[in-house]
Amino acid sequence: KAGVTQTPRYLIKTRGQQVTLSCSPISGHRSVSWYQQTPGQGLQFLFEYFSETQRNKGNFPGRFSGRQFSNSRSEMNVSTLELGDSALYLCASSDPQGGNTEAFFGQGTRLTVV
Amino acid sequence: AQSVTQPDIHITVSEGASLELRCNYSYGATPYLFWYVQSPGQGLQLLLKYFSGDTLVQGIKGFEAEFKRSQSSFNLRKPSVHWSDAAEYFCAVGAQAGTASKLTFGTGTRLQVTL
């Protein structure tokens, strides 16, 4: 069974640009959560999507958005990039209604804003 | 608001020595508690979790953790550390089982293992 796949693994963008990151969950998992990891703020919850609907949201500005497709793949978008958006972005997938109590994380996308 | 404190930023142990990583949490209801490990450049791997029941939980790679409600602690232990255990360890608290939604993580403890 393939794990959680995040693409691309590395990304360099210029301040002011926008970026889209992709997360393909484990087959059958309908919940996808996104996290931002930085040395200064640590791991912070961005949002969760379940069955194409945003179910929970963290405390991030509106520049951070996401969506989920019918095949459960999820994308997150960051518009008007700032230097402080440089981070490792992690997604995790789970199947809470399937009796599985574990969420699985991908390897992350390392975003560098210059 | 929920919070997690990992008081040790960096710990160094000798290979074969025992290990205890501390975690204290603040949560208004029954917490779901997790320990994750992260190797450089990698994502998070779940070591173990506590939802209810036996307060001593066993995880992968020989790790265990004990939930102590009176002390609001969920410390991670391993009787004999291997060099491959060198990594960063995160304690987390959440409101639901089976999802990574709205987890609050501690700041992490970096473990160094000397040979």
mmCIF file with all atom_site columns, C-alpha atoms in Angstrom:
data_model
loop_
_atom_site.group_PDB
_atom_site.id
_atom_site.type_symbol
_atom_site.label_atom_id
_atom_site.label_alt_id
_atom_site.label_comp_id
_atom_site.label_asym_id
_atom_site.label_entity_id
_atom_site.label_seq_id
_atom_site.pdbx_PDB_ins_code
_atom_site.Cartn_x
_atom_site.Cartn_y
_atom_site.Cartn_z
_atom_site.occupancy
_atom_site.B_iso_or_equiv
_atom_site.pdbx_formal_charge
_atom_site.auth_seq_id
_atom_site.auth_comp_id
_atom_site.auth_asym_id
_atom_site.auth_atom_id
_atom_site.pdbx_PDB_model_num
ATOM 1   C CA . LYS A 1 1   ? 0.000   0.000  0.000  1.00 0.00 ? 1   LYS A CA 1
ATOM 2   C CA . ALA A 1 2   ? 1.543   3.291  -1.065 1.00 0.00 ? 2   ALA A CA 1
ATOM 3   C CA . GLY A 1 3   ? 2.072   5.929  1.607  1.00 0.00 ? 3   GLY A CA 1
ATOM 4   C CA . VAL A 1 4   ? 1.173   9.584  1.586  1.00 0.00 ? 4   VAL A CA 1
ATOM 5   C CA . THR A 1 5   ? 2.795   11.302 -1.376 1.00 0.00 ? 5   THR A CA 1
ATOM 6   C CA . GLN A 1 6   ? 3.594   14.989 -1.428 1.00 0.00 ? 6   GLN A CA 1
ATOM 7   C CA . THR A 1 7   ? 4.772   16.813 -4.518 1.00 0.00 ? 7   THR A CA 1
ATOM 8   C CA . PRO A 1 8   ? 6.997   18.531 -5.203 1.00 0.00 ? 8   PRO A CA 1
ATOM 9   C CA . ARG A 1 9   ? 9.550   17.716 -2.497 1.00 0.00 ? 9   ARG A CA 1
ATOM 10  C CA . TYR A 1 10  ? 11.385  20.997 -2.896 1.00 0.00 ? 10  TYR A CA 1
ATOM 11  C CA . LEU A 1 11  ? 10.297  24.344 -4.231 1.00 0.00 ? 11  LEU A CA 1
ATOM 12  C CA . ILE A 1 12  ? 11.874  27.770 -4.521 1.00 0.00 ? 12  ILE A CA 1
ATOM 13  C CA . LYS A 1 13  ? 9.624   30.752 -5.134 1.00 0.00 ? 13  LYS A CA 1
ATOM 14  C CA . THR A 1 14  ? 10.024  34.498 -5.178 1.00 0.00 ? 14  THR A CA 1
ATOM 15  C CA . ARG A 1 15  ? 8.290   36.799 -2.730 1.00 0.00 ? 15  ARG A CA 1
ATOM 16  C CA . GLY A 1 16  ? 4.906   37.863 -4.069 1.00 0.00 ? 16  GLY A CA 1
ATOM 17  C CA . GLN A 1 17  ? 4.362   34.747 -6.154 1.00 0.00 ? 17  GLN A CA 1
ATOM 18  C CA . GLN A 1 18  ? 1.845   32.039 -5.398 1.00 0.00 ? 18  GLN A CA 1
ATOM 19  C CA . VAL A 1 19  ? 2.441   28.327 -4.959 1.00 0.00 ? 19  VAL A CA 1
ATOM 20  C CA . THR A 1 20  ? 0.391   25.125 -5.032 1.00 0.00 ? 20  THR A CA 1
ATOM 21  C CA . LEU A 1 21  ? 1.395   22.006 -3.136 1.00 0.00 ? 21  LEU A CA 1
ATOM 22  C CA . SER A 1 22  ? -0.131  18.589 -3.652 1.00 0.00 ? 22  SER A CA 1
ATOM 23  C CA . CYS A 1 23  ? -0.881  15.724 -1.304 1.00 0.00 ? 23  CYS A CA 1
ATOM 24  C CA . SER A 1 24  ? -2.060  12.278 -2.390 1.00 0.00 ? 24  SER A CA 1
ATOM 25  C CA . PRO A 1 25  ? -3.395  10.358 0.605  1.00 0.00 ? 25  PRO A CA 1
ATOM 26  C CA . ILE A 1 26  ? -3.264  6.656  1.219  1.00 0.00 ? 26  ILE A CA 1
ATOM 27  C CA . SER A 1 27  ? -5.869  4.881  -0.863 1.00 0.00 ? 27  SER A CA 1
ATOM 28  C CA . GLY A 1 28  ? -9.203  4.907  0.932  1.00 0.00 ? 28  GLY A CA 1
ATOM 29  C CA . HIS A 1 29  ? -8.315  7.726  3.310  1.00 0.00 ? 29  HIS A CA 1
ATOM 30  C CA . ARG A 1 30  ? -10.746 10.632 3.126  1.00 0.00 ? 30  ARG A CA 1
ATOM 31  C CA . SER A 1 31  ? -9.258  12.988 5.700  1.00 0.00 ? 31  SER A CA 1
ATOM 32  C CA . VAL A 1 32  ? -6.257  15.122 4.789  1.00 0.00 ? 32  VAL A CA 1
ATOM 33  C CA . SER A 1 33  ? -4.684  17.555 7.254  1.00 0.00 ? 33  SER A CA 1
ATOM 34  C CA . TRP A 1 34  ? -1.990  20.110 6.483  1.00 0.00 ? 34  TRP A CA 1
ATOM 35  C CA . TYR A 1 35  ? 0.727   21.448 8.782  1.00 0.00 ? 35  TYR A CA 1
ATOM 36  C CA . GLN A 1 36  ? 3.411   24.095 8.513  1.00 0.00 ? 36  GLN A CA 1
ATOM 37  C CA . GLN A 1 37  ? 6.733   23.394 10.233 1.00 0.00 ? 37  GLN A CA 1
ATOM 38  C CA . THR A 1 38  ? 9.229   26.193 10.863 1.00 0.00 ? 38  THR A CA 1
ATOM 39  C CA . PRO A 1 39  ? 12.177  26.461 13.267 1.00 0.00 ? 39  PRO A CA 1
ATOM 40  C CA . GLY A 1 40  ? 10.571  29.413 15.019 1.00 0.00 ? 40  GLY A CA 1
ATOM 41  C CA . GLN A 1 41  ? 6.923   28.351 15.299 1.00 0.00 ? 41  GLN A CA 1
ATOM 42  C CA . GLY A 1 42  ? 7.250   24.589 15.174 1.00 0.00 ? 42  GLY A CA 1
ATOM 43  C CA . LEU A 1 43  ? 4.420   22.477 13.804 1.00 0.00 ? 43  LEU A CA 1
ATOM 44  C CA . GLN A 1 44  ? 1.202   24.394 13.273 1.00 0.00 ? 44  GLN A CA 1
ATOM 45  C CA . PHE A 1 45  ? -2.120  23.111 11.972 1.00 0.00 ? 45  PHE A CA 1
ATOM 46  C CA . LEU A 1 46  ? -3.339  24.742 8.772  1.00 0.00 ? 46  LEU A CA 1
ATOM 47  C CA . PHE A 1 47  ? -6.566  22.941 7.862  1.00 0.00 ? 47  PHE A CA 1
ATOM 48  C CA . GLU A 1 48  ? -8.267  19.603 7.414  1.00 0.00 ? 48  GLU A CA 1
ATOM 49  C CA . TYR A 1 49  ? -10.346 18.412 4.506  1.00 0.00 ? 49  TYR A CA 1
ATOM 50  C CA . PHE A 1 50  ? -12.763 15.528 4.639  1.00 0.00 ? 50  PHE A CA 1
ATOM 51  C CA . SER A 1 51  ? -14.834 14.371 1.701  1.00 0.00 ? 51  SER A CA 1
ATOM 52  C CA . GLU A 1 52  ? -14.055 17.549 -0.257 1.00 0.00 ? 52  GLU A CA 1
ATOM 53  C CA . THR A 1 53  ? -15.120 19.850 2.590  1.00 0.00 ? 53  THR A CA 1
ATOM 54  C CA . GLN A 1 54  ? -12.947 21.889 4.886  1.00 0.00 ? 54  GLN A CA 1
ATOM 55  C CA . ARG A 1 55  ? -13.771 20.509 8.296  1.00 0.00 ? 55  ARG A CA 1
ATOM 56  C CA . ASN A 1 56  ? -11.301 22.341 10.526 1.00 0.00 ? 56  ASN A CA 1
ATOM 57  C CA . LYS A 1 57  ? -9.105  25.363 10.129 1.00 0.00 ? 57  LYS A CA 1
ATOM 58  C CA . GLY A 1 58  ? -6.103  26.674 12.017 1.00 0.00 ? 58  GLY A CA 1
ATOM 59  C CA . ASN A 1 59  ? -5.109  30.241 12.664 1.00 0.00 ? 59  ASN A CA 1
ATOM 60  C CA . PHE A 1 60  ? -3.513  31.251 9.388  1.00 0.00 ? 60  PHE A CA 1
ATOM 61  C CA . PRO A 1 61  ? -4.276  34.230 7.126  1.00 0.00 ? 61  PRO A CA 1
ATOM 62  C CA . GLY A 1 62  ? -6.535  33.909 4.128  1.00 0.00 ? 62  GLY A CA 1
ATOM 63  C CA . ARG A 1 63  ? -3.507  33.700 1.837  1.00 0.00 ? 63  ARG A CA 1
ATOM 64  C CA . PHE A 1 64  ? -3.424  30.043 2.821  1.00 0.00 ? 64  PHE A CA 1
ATOM 65  C CA . SER A 1 65  ? -6.159  28.005 1.206  1.00 0.00 ? 65  SER A CA 1
ATOM 66  C CA . GLY A 1 66  ? -6.815  24.463 0.210  1.00 0.00 ? 66  GLY A CA 1
ATOM 67  C CA . ARG A 1 67  ? -9.144  22.117 -1.501 1.00 0.00 ? 67  ARG A CA 1
ATOM 68  C CA . GLN A 1 68  ? -9.821  18.433 -1.839 1.00 0.00 ? 68  GLN A CA 1
ATOM 69  C CA . PHE A 1 69  ? -10.872 16.534 -4.902 1.00 0.00 ? 69  PHE A CA 1
ATOM 70  C CA . SER A 1 70  ? -13.286 13.639 -5.245 1.00 0.00 ? 70  SER A CA 1
ATOM 71  C CA . ASN A 1 71  ? -10.395 11.165 -5.213 1.00 0.00 ? 71  ASN A CA 1
ATOM 72  C CA . SER A 1 72  ? -9.323  12.661 -1.839 1.00 0.00 ? 72  SER A CA 1
ATOM 73  C CA . ARG A 1 73  ? -6.178  14.250 -3.237 1.00 0.00 ? 73  ARG A CA 1
ATOM 74  C CA . SER A 1 74  ? -5.657  17.629 -1.682 1.00 0.00 ? 74  SER A CA 1
ATOM 75  C CA . GLU A 1 75  ? -3.900  20.793 -2.691 1.00 0.00 ? 75  GLU A CA 1
ATOM 76  C CA . MET A 1 76  ? -2.934  23.789 -0.656 1.00 0.00 ? 76  MET A CA 1
ATOM 77  C CA . ASN A 1 77  ? -2.258  27.185 -2.143 1.00 0.00 ? 77  ASN A CA 1
ATOM 78  C CA . VAL A 1 78  ? -0.354  30.106 -0.736 1.00 0.00 ? 78  VAL A CA 1
ATOM 79  C CA . SER A 1 79  ? -0.788  33.432 -2.487 1.00 0.00 ? 79  SER A CA 1
ATOM 80  C CA . THR A 1 80  ? 1.386   36.525 -2.273 1.00 0.00 ? 80  THR A CA 1
ATOM 81  C CA . LEU A 1 81  ? 4.278   34.627 -0.749 1.00 0.00 ? 81  LEU A CA 1
ATOM 82  C CA . GLU A 1 82  ? 6.241   36.180 2.079  1.00 0.00 ? 82  GLU A CA 1
ATOM 83  C CA . LEU A 1 83  ? 9.714   35.283 3.287  1.00 0.00 ? 83  LEU A CA 1
ATOM 84  C CA . GLY A 1 84  ? 8.148   33.925 6.463  1.00 0.00 ? 84  GLY A CA 1
ATOM 85  C CA . ASP A 1 85  ? 6.241   31.314 4.487  1.00 0.00 ? 85  ASP A CA 1
ATOM 86  C CA . SER A 1 86  ? 9.482   29.398 4.004  1.00 0.00 ? 86  SER A CA 1
ATOM 87  C CA . ALA A 1 87  ? 8.800   26.124 5.768  1.00 0.00 ? 87  ALA A CA 1
ATOM 88  C CA . LEU A 1 88  ? 8.309   22.402 5.517  1.00 0.00 ? 88  LEU A CA 1
ATOM 89  C CA . TYR A 1 89  ? 4.670   21.725 4.671  1.00 0.00 ? 89  TYR A CA 1
ATOM 90  C CA . LEU A 1 90  ? 3.400   18.357 5.807  1.00 0.00 ? 90  LEU A CA 1
ATOM 91  C CA . CYS A 1 91  ? 0.179   16.608 5.048  1.00 0.00 ? 91  CYS A CA 1
ATOM 92  C CA . ALA A 1 92  ? -1.335  13.646 6.827  1.00 0.00 ? 92  ALA A CA 1
ATOM 93  C CA . SER A 1 93  ? -4.081  11.307 5.778  1.00 0.00 ? 93  SER A CA 1
ATOM 94  C CA . SER A 1 94  ? -6.402  9.151  7.819  1.00 0.00 ? 94  SER A CA 1
ATOM 95  C CA . ASP A 1 95  ? -9.625  7.217  7.665  1.00 0.00 ? 95  ASP A CA 1
ATOM 96  C CA . PRO A 1 96  ? -11.329 8.023  10.965 1.00 0.00 ? 96  PRO A CA 1
ATOM 97  C CA . GLN A 1 97  ? -14.556 6.306  10.027 1.00 0.00 ? 97  GLN A CA 1
ATOM 98  C CA . GLY A 1 98  ? -12.820 3.143  8.955  1.00 0.00 ? 98  GLY A CA 1
ATOM 99  C CA . GLY A 1 99  ? -11.775 2.176  12.456 1.00 0.00 ? 99  GLY A CA 1
ATOM 100 C CA . ASN A 1 100 ? -8.147  3.032  11.888 1.00 0.00 ? 100 ASN A CA 1
ATOM 101 C CA . THR A 1 101 ? -6.819  5.188  14.681 1.00 0.00 ? 101 THR A CA 1
ATOM 102 C CA . GLU A 1 102 ? -3.616  6.336  13.016 1.00 0.00 ? 102 GLU A CA 1
ATOM 103 C CA . ALA A 1 103 ? -2.852  9.248  10.724 1.00 0.00 ? 103 ALA A CA 1
ATOM 104 C CA . PHE A 1 104 ? 0.060   8.913  8.329  1.00 0.00 ? 104 PHE A CA 1
ATOM 105 C CA . PHE A 1 105 ? 2.302   11.808 7.357  1.00 0.00 ? 105 PHE A CA 1
ATOM 106 C CA . GLY A 1 106 ? 3.990   12.420 4.048  1.00 0.00 ? 106 GLY A CA 1
ATOM 107 C CA . GLN A 1 107 ? 7.628   13.441 3.716  1.00 0.00 ? 107 GLN A CA 1
ATOM 108 C CA . GLY A 1 108 ? 6.684   17.047 3.165  1.00 0.00 ? 108 GLY A CA 1
ATOM 109 C CA . THR A 1 109 ? 7.349   19.802 0.675  1.00 0.00 ? 109 THR A CA 1
ATOM 110 C CA . ARG A 1 110 ? 10.202  22.143 1.522  1.00 0.00 ? 110 ARG A CA 1
ATOM 111 C CA . LEU A 1 111 ? 9.239   25.634 0.337  1.00 0.00 ? 111 LEU A CA 1
ATOM 112 C CA . THR A 1 112 ? 11.865  28.342 0.187  1.00 0.00 ? 112 THR A CA 1
ATOM 113 C CA . VAL A 1 113 ? 10.763  31.903 -0.517 1.00 0.00 ? 113 VAL A CA 1
ATOM 114 C CA . VAL A 1 114 ? 13.498  34.264 -1.723 1.00 0.00 ? 114 VAL A CA 1
ATOM 115 C CA . ALA B 2 1   ? -6.636  26.197 24.829 1.00 0.00 ? 1   ALA B CA 1
ATOM 116 C CA . GLN B 2 2   ? -4.595  23.062 24.547 1.00 0.00 ? 2   GLN B CA 1
ATOM 117 C CA . SER B 2 3   ? -0.815  23.139 24.838 1.00 0.00 ? 3   SER B CA 1
ATOM 118 C CA . VAL B 2 4   ? 2.130   20.764 25.004 1.00 0.00 ? 4   VAL B CA 1
ATOM 119 C CA . THR B 2 5   ? 5.430   21.377 26.721 1.00 0.00 ? 5   THR B CA 1
ATOM 120 C CA . GLN B 2 6   ? 8.595   19.461 26.008 1.00 0.00 ? 6   GLN B CA 1
ATOM 121 C CA . PRO B 2 7   ? 11.077  20.964 28.469 1.00 0.00 ? 7   PRO B CA 1
ATOM 122 C CA . ASP B 2 8   ? 14.181  19.387 26.960 1.00 0.00 ? 8   ASP B CA 1
ATOM 123 C CA . ILE B 2 9   ? 15.260  20.886 23.657 1.00 0.00 ? 9   ILE B CA 1
ATOM 124 C CA . HIS B 2 10  ? 18.255  18.631 23.230 1.00 0.00 ? 10  HIS B CA 1
ATOM 125 C CA . ILE B 2 11  ? 19.279  15.379 24.940 1.00 0.00 ? 11  ILE B CA 1
ATOM 126 C CA . THR B 2 12  ? 22.431  13.338 24.451 1.00 0.00 ? 12  THR B CA 1
ATOM 127 C CA . VAL B 2 13  ? 22.626  9.716  25.574 1.00 0.00 ? 13  VAL B CA 1
ATOM 128 C CA . SER B 2 14  ? 25.113  6.928  25.040 1.00 0.00 ? 14  SER B CA 1
ATOM 129 C CA . GLU B 2 15  ? 24.106  3.966  22.939 1.00 0.00 ? 15  GLU B CA 1
ATOM 130 C CA . GLY B 2 16  ? 22.701  1.283  25.206 1.00 0.00 ? 16  GLY B CA 1
ATOM 131 C CA . ALA B 2 17  ? 21.647  3.747  27.884 1.00 0.00 ? 17  ALA B CA 1
ATOM 132 C CA . SER B 2 18  ? 18.038  4.286  28.883 1.00 0.00 ? 18  SER B CA 1
ATOM 133 C CA . LEU B 2 19  ? 16.035  7.248  27.654 1.00 0.00 ? 19  LEU B CA 1
ATOM 134 C CA . GLU B 2 20  ? 13.170  9.315  28.972 1.00 0.00 ? 20  GLU B CA 1
ATOM 135 C CA . LEU B 2 21  ? 11.717  12.260 27.068 1.00 0.00 ? 21  LEU B CA 1
ATOM 136 C CA . ARG B 2 22  ? 9.360   14.471 28.981 1.00 0.00 ? 22  ARG B CA 1
ATOM 137 C CA . CYS B 2 23  ? 6.005   15.784 27.831 1.00 0.00 ? 23  CYS B CA 1
ATOM 138 C CA . ASN B 2 24  ? 3.439   17.800 29.766 1.00 0.00 ? 24  ASN B CA 1
ATOM 139 C CA . TYR B 2 25  ? 0.107   18.774 28.284 1.00 0.00 ? 25  TYR B CA 1
ATOM 140 C CA . SER B 2 26  ? -2.753  21.078 29.041 1.00 0.00 ? 26  SER B CA 1
ATOM 141 C CA . TYR B 2 27  ? -6.147  20.031 27.756 1.00 0.00 ? 27  TYR B CA 1
ATOM 142 C CA . GLY B 2 28  ? -9.665  20.627 28.966 1.00 0.00 ? 28  GLY B CA 1
ATOM 143 C CA . ALA B 2 29  ? -11.154 17.245 28.180 1.00 0.00 ? 29  ALA B CA 1
ATOM 144 C CA . THR B 2 30  ? -9.917  13.694 27.795 1.00 0.00 ? 30  THR B CA 1
ATOM 145 C CA . PRO B 2 31  ? -6.806  14.034 25.680 1.00 0.00 ? 31  PRO B CA 1
ATOM 146 C CA . TYR B 2 32  ? -5.665  11.949 22.804 1.00 0.00 ? 32  TYR B CA 1
ATOM 147 C CA . LEU B 2 33  ? -1.876  11.843 23.137 1.00 0.00 ? 33  LEU B CA 1
ATOM 148 C CA . PHE B 2 34  ? 0.748   10.976 20.575 1.00 0.00 ? 34  PHE B CA 1
ATOM 149 C CA . TRP B 2 35  ? 4.491   10.677 20.197 1.00 0.00 ? 35  TRP B CA 1
ATOM 150 C CA . TYR B 2 36  ? 6.000   11.176 16.738 1.00 0.00 ? 36  TYR B CA 1
ATOM 151 C CA . VAL B 2 37  ? 9.573   10.882 15.510 1.00 0.00 ? 37  VAL B CA 1
ATOM 152 C CA . GLN B 2 38  ? 11.105  12.867 12.664 1.00 0.00 ? 38  GLN B CA 1
ATOM 153 C CA . SER B 2 39  ? 14.420  12.119 10.975 1.00 0.00 ? 39  SER B CA 1
ATOM 154 C CA . PRO B 2 40  ? 16.160  14.939 9.081  1.00 0.00 ? 40  PRO B CA 1
ATOM 155 C CA . GLY B 2 41  ? 14.325  15.886 5.910  1.00 0.00 ? 41  GLY B CA 1
ATOM 156 C CA . GLN B 2 42  ? 11.550  13.410 6.602  1.00 0.00 ? 42  GLN B CA 1
ATOM 157 C CA . GLY B 2 43  ? 7.943   13.496 7.681  1.00 0.00 ? 43  GLY B CA 1
ATOM 158 C CA . LEU B 2 44  ? 6.550   12.386 11.008 1.00 0.00 ? 44  LEU B CA 1
ATOM 159 C CA . GLN B 2 45  ? 6.241   8.768  12.022 1.00 0.00 ? 45  GLN B CA 1
ATOM 160 C CA . LEU B 2 46  ? 3.880   7.749  14.800 1.00 0.00 ? 46  LEU B CA 1
ATOM 161 C CA . LEU B 2 47  ? 5.636   5.927  17.644 1.00 0.00 ? 47  LEU B CA 1
ATOM 162 C CA . LEU B 2 48  ? 2.651   5.387  19.903 1.00 0.00 ? 48  LEU B CA 1
ATOM 163 C CA . LYS B 2 49  ? -0.653  6.837  20.992 1.00 0.00 ? 49  LYS B CA 1
ATOM 164 C CA . TYR B 2 50  ? -2.895  6.937  24.038 1.00 0.00 ? 50  TYR B CA 1
ATOM 165 C CA . PHE B 2 51  ? -6.644  7.214  23.819 1.00 0.00 ? 51  PHE B CA 1
ATOM 166 C CA . SER B 2 52  ? -7.936  5.408  26.899 1.00 0.00 ? 52  SER B CA 1
ATOM 167 C CA . GLY B 2 53  ? -7.458  2.294  29.005 1.00 0.00 ? 53  GLY B CA 1
ATOM 168 C CA . ASP B 2 54  ? -4.098  1.027  30.171 1.00 0.00 ? 54  ASP B CA 1
ATOM 169 C CA . THR B 2 55  ? -1.949  4.032  30.995 1.00 0.00 ? 55  THR B CA 1
ATOM 170 C CA . LEU B 2 56  ? 1.258   2.316  29.860 1.00 0.00 ? 56  LEU B CA 1
ATOM 171 C CA . VAL B 2 57  ? 1.289   2.077  26.104 1.00 0.00 ? 57  VAL B CA 1
ATOM 172 C CA . GLN B 2 58  ? 3.727   0.217  23.919 1.00 0.00 ? 58  GLN B CA 1
ATOM 173 C CA . GLY B 2 59  ? 4.845   1.518  20.576 1.00 0.00 ? 59  GLY B CA 1
ATOM 174 C CA . ILE B 2 60  ? 7.119   0.680  17.730 1.00 0.00 ? 60  ILE B CA 1
ATOM 175 C CA . LYS B 2 61  ? 10.903  0.419  17.904 1.00 0.00 ? 61  LYS B CA 1
ATOM 176 C CA . GLY B 2 62  ? 10.826  -0.593 21.582 1.00 0.00 ? 62  GLY B CA 1
ATOM 177 C CA . PHE B 2 63  ? 9.355   2.685  22.845 1.00 0.00 ? 63  PHE B CA 1
ATOM 178 C CA . GLU B 2 64  ? 6.751   2.993  25.559 1.00 0.00 ? 64  GLU B CA 1
ATOM 179 C CA . ALA B 2 65  ? 4.984   5.887  27.239 1.00 0.00 ? 65  ALA B CA 1
ATOM 180 C CA . GLU B 2 66  ? 3.052   6.304  30.454 1.00 0.00 ? 66  GLU B CA 1
ATOM 181 C CA . PHE B 2 67  ? 0.014   8.546  30.801 1.00 0.00 ? 67  PHE B CA 1
ATOM 182 C CA . LYS B 2 68  ? -0.247  10.182 34.215 1.00 0.00 ? 68  LYS B CA 1
ATOM 183 C CA . ARG B 2 69  ? -3.396  12.235 34.472 1.00 0.00 ? 69  ARG B CA 1
ATOM 184 C CA . SER B 2 70  ? -2.509  13.664 37.895 1.00 0.00 ? 70  SER B CA 1
ATOM 185 C CA . GLN B 2 71  ? 0.720   15.079 36.517 1.00 0.00 ? 71  GLN B CA 1
ATOM 186 C CA . SER B 2 72  ? -0.615  15.897 33.032 1.00 0.00 ? 72  SER B CA 1
ATOM 187 C CA . SER B 2 73  ? 2.336   14.023 31.636 1.00 0.00 ? 73  SER B CA 1
ATOM 188 C CA . PHE B 2 74  ? 2.968   11.537 28.869 1.00 0.00 ? 74  PHE B CA 1
ATOM 189 C CA . ASN B 2 75  ? 6.666   10.711 29.021 1.00 0.00 ? 75  ASN B CA 1
ATOM 190 C CA . LEU B 2 76  ? 8.354   8.568  26.410 1.00 0.00 ? 76  LEU B CA 1
ATOM 191 C CA . ARG B 2 77  ? 10.826  5.880  27.470 1.00 0.00 ? 77  ARG B CA 1
ATOM 192 C CA . LYS B 2 78  ? 13.150  3.351  25.949 1.00 0.00 ? 78  LYS B CA 1
ATOM 193 C CA . PRO B 2 79  ? 15.275  0.970  28.035 1.00 0.00 ? 79  PRO B CA 1
ATOM 194 C CA . SER B 2 80  ? 18.223  0.794  25.632 1.00 0.00 ? 80  SER B CA 1
ATOM 195 C CA . VAL B 2 81  ? 18.854  3.401  22.953 1.00 0.00 ? 81  VAL B CA 1
ATOM 196 C CA . HIS B 2 82  ? 20.282  2.505  19.552 1.00 0.00 ? 82  HIS B CA 1
ATOM 197 C CA . TRP B 2 83  ? 22.311  4.877  17.372 1.00 0.00 ? 83  TRP B CA 1
ATOM 198 C CA . SER B 2 84  ? 19.476  4.807  14.819 1.00 0.00 ? 84  SER B CA 1
ATOM 199 C CA . ASP B 2 85  ? 17.168  6.439  17.388 1.00 0.00 ? 85  ASP B CA 1
ATOM 200 C CA . ALA B 2 86  ? 18.907  9.779  16.851 1.00 0.00 ? 86  ALA B CA 1
ATOM 201 C CA . ALA B 2 87  ? 16.140  12.058 15.584 1.00 0.00 ? 87  ALA B CA 1
ATOM 202 C CA . GLU B 2 88  ? 13.684  14.680 16.762 1.00 0.00 ? 88  GLU B CA 1
ATOM 203 C CA . TYR B 2 89  ? 10.761  13.604 18.893 1.00 0.00 ? 89  TYR B CA 1
ATOM 204 C CA . PHE B 2 90  ? 7.453   15.397 19.133 1.00 0.00 ? 90  PHE B CA 1
ATOM 205 C CA . CYS B 2 91  ? 4.682   14.977 21.669 1.00 0.00 ? 91  CYS B CA 1
ATOM 206 C CA . ALA B 2 92  ? 1.206   16.006 20.514 1.00 0.00 ? 92  ALA B CA 1
ATOM 207 C CA . VAL B 2 93  ? -2.312  16.292 21.902 1.00 0.00 ? 93  VAL B CA 1
ATOM 208 C CA . GLY B 2 94  ? -5.534  16.174 19.939 1.00 0.00 ? 94  GLY B CA 1
ATOM 209 C CA . ALA B 2 95  ? -9.270  15.985 20.292 1.00 0.00 ? 95  ALA B CA 1
ATOM 210 C CA . GLN B 2 96  ? -9.988  13.006 18.084 1.00 0.00 ? 96  GLN B CA 1
ATOM 211 C CA . ALA B 2 97  ? -8.748  9.541  17.428 1.00 0.00 ? 97  ALA B CA 1
ATOM 212 C CA . GLY B 2 98  ? -7.854  8.495  13.940 1.00 0.00 ? 98  GLY B CA 1
ATOM 213 C CA . THR B 2 99  ? -7.130  11.899 12.528 1.00 0.00 ? 99  THR B CA 1
ATOM 214 C CA . ALA B 2 100 ? -4.261  14.341 12.402 1.00 0.00 ? 100 ALA B CA 1
ATOM 215 C CA . SER B 2 101 ? -6.684  17.259 12.530 1.00 0.00 ? 101 SER B CA 1
ATOM 216 C CA . LYS B 2 102 ? -6.010  20.070 15.001 1.00 0.00 ? 102 LYS B CA 1
ATOM 217 C CA . LEU B 2 103 ? -3.086  18.406 16.724 1.00 0.00 ? 103 LEU B CA 1
ATOM 218 C CA . THR B 2 104 ? -1.083  20.642 19.019 1.00 0.00 ? 104 THR B CA 1
ATOM 219 C CA . PHE B 2 105 ? 2.575   19.726 19.002 1.00 0.00 ? 105 PHE B CA 1
ATOM 220 C CA . GLY B 2 106 ? 5.330   20.408 21.464 1.00 0.00 ? 106 GLY B CA 1
ATOM 221 C CA . THR B 2 107 ? 8.486   22.125 20.305 1.00 0.00 ? 107 THR B CA 1
ATOM 222 C CA . GLY B 2 108 ? 10.319  18.842 20.030 1.00 0.00 ? 108 GLY B CA 1
ATOM 223 C CA . THR B 2 109 ? 13.322  17.195 21.668 1.00 0.00 ? 109 THR B CA 1
ATOM 224 C CA . ARG B 2 110 ? 16.362  16.486 19.559 1.00 0.00 ? 110 ARG B CA 1
ATOM 225 C CA . LEU B 2 111 ? 18.023  13.239 20.587 1.00 0.00 ? 111 LEU B CA 1
ATOM 226 C CA . GLN B 2 112 ? 21.692  12.691 19.947 1.00 0.00 ? 112 GLN B CA 1
ATOM 227 C CA . VAL B 2 113 ? 23.187  9.242  20.516 1.00 0.00 ? 113 VAL B CA 1
ATOM 228 C CA . THR B 2 114 ? 26.885  8.843  21.169 1.00 0.00 ? 114 THR B CA 1
ATOM 229 C CA . LEU B 2 115 ? 28.673  5.593  20.425 1.00 0.00 ? 115 LEU B CA 1
#
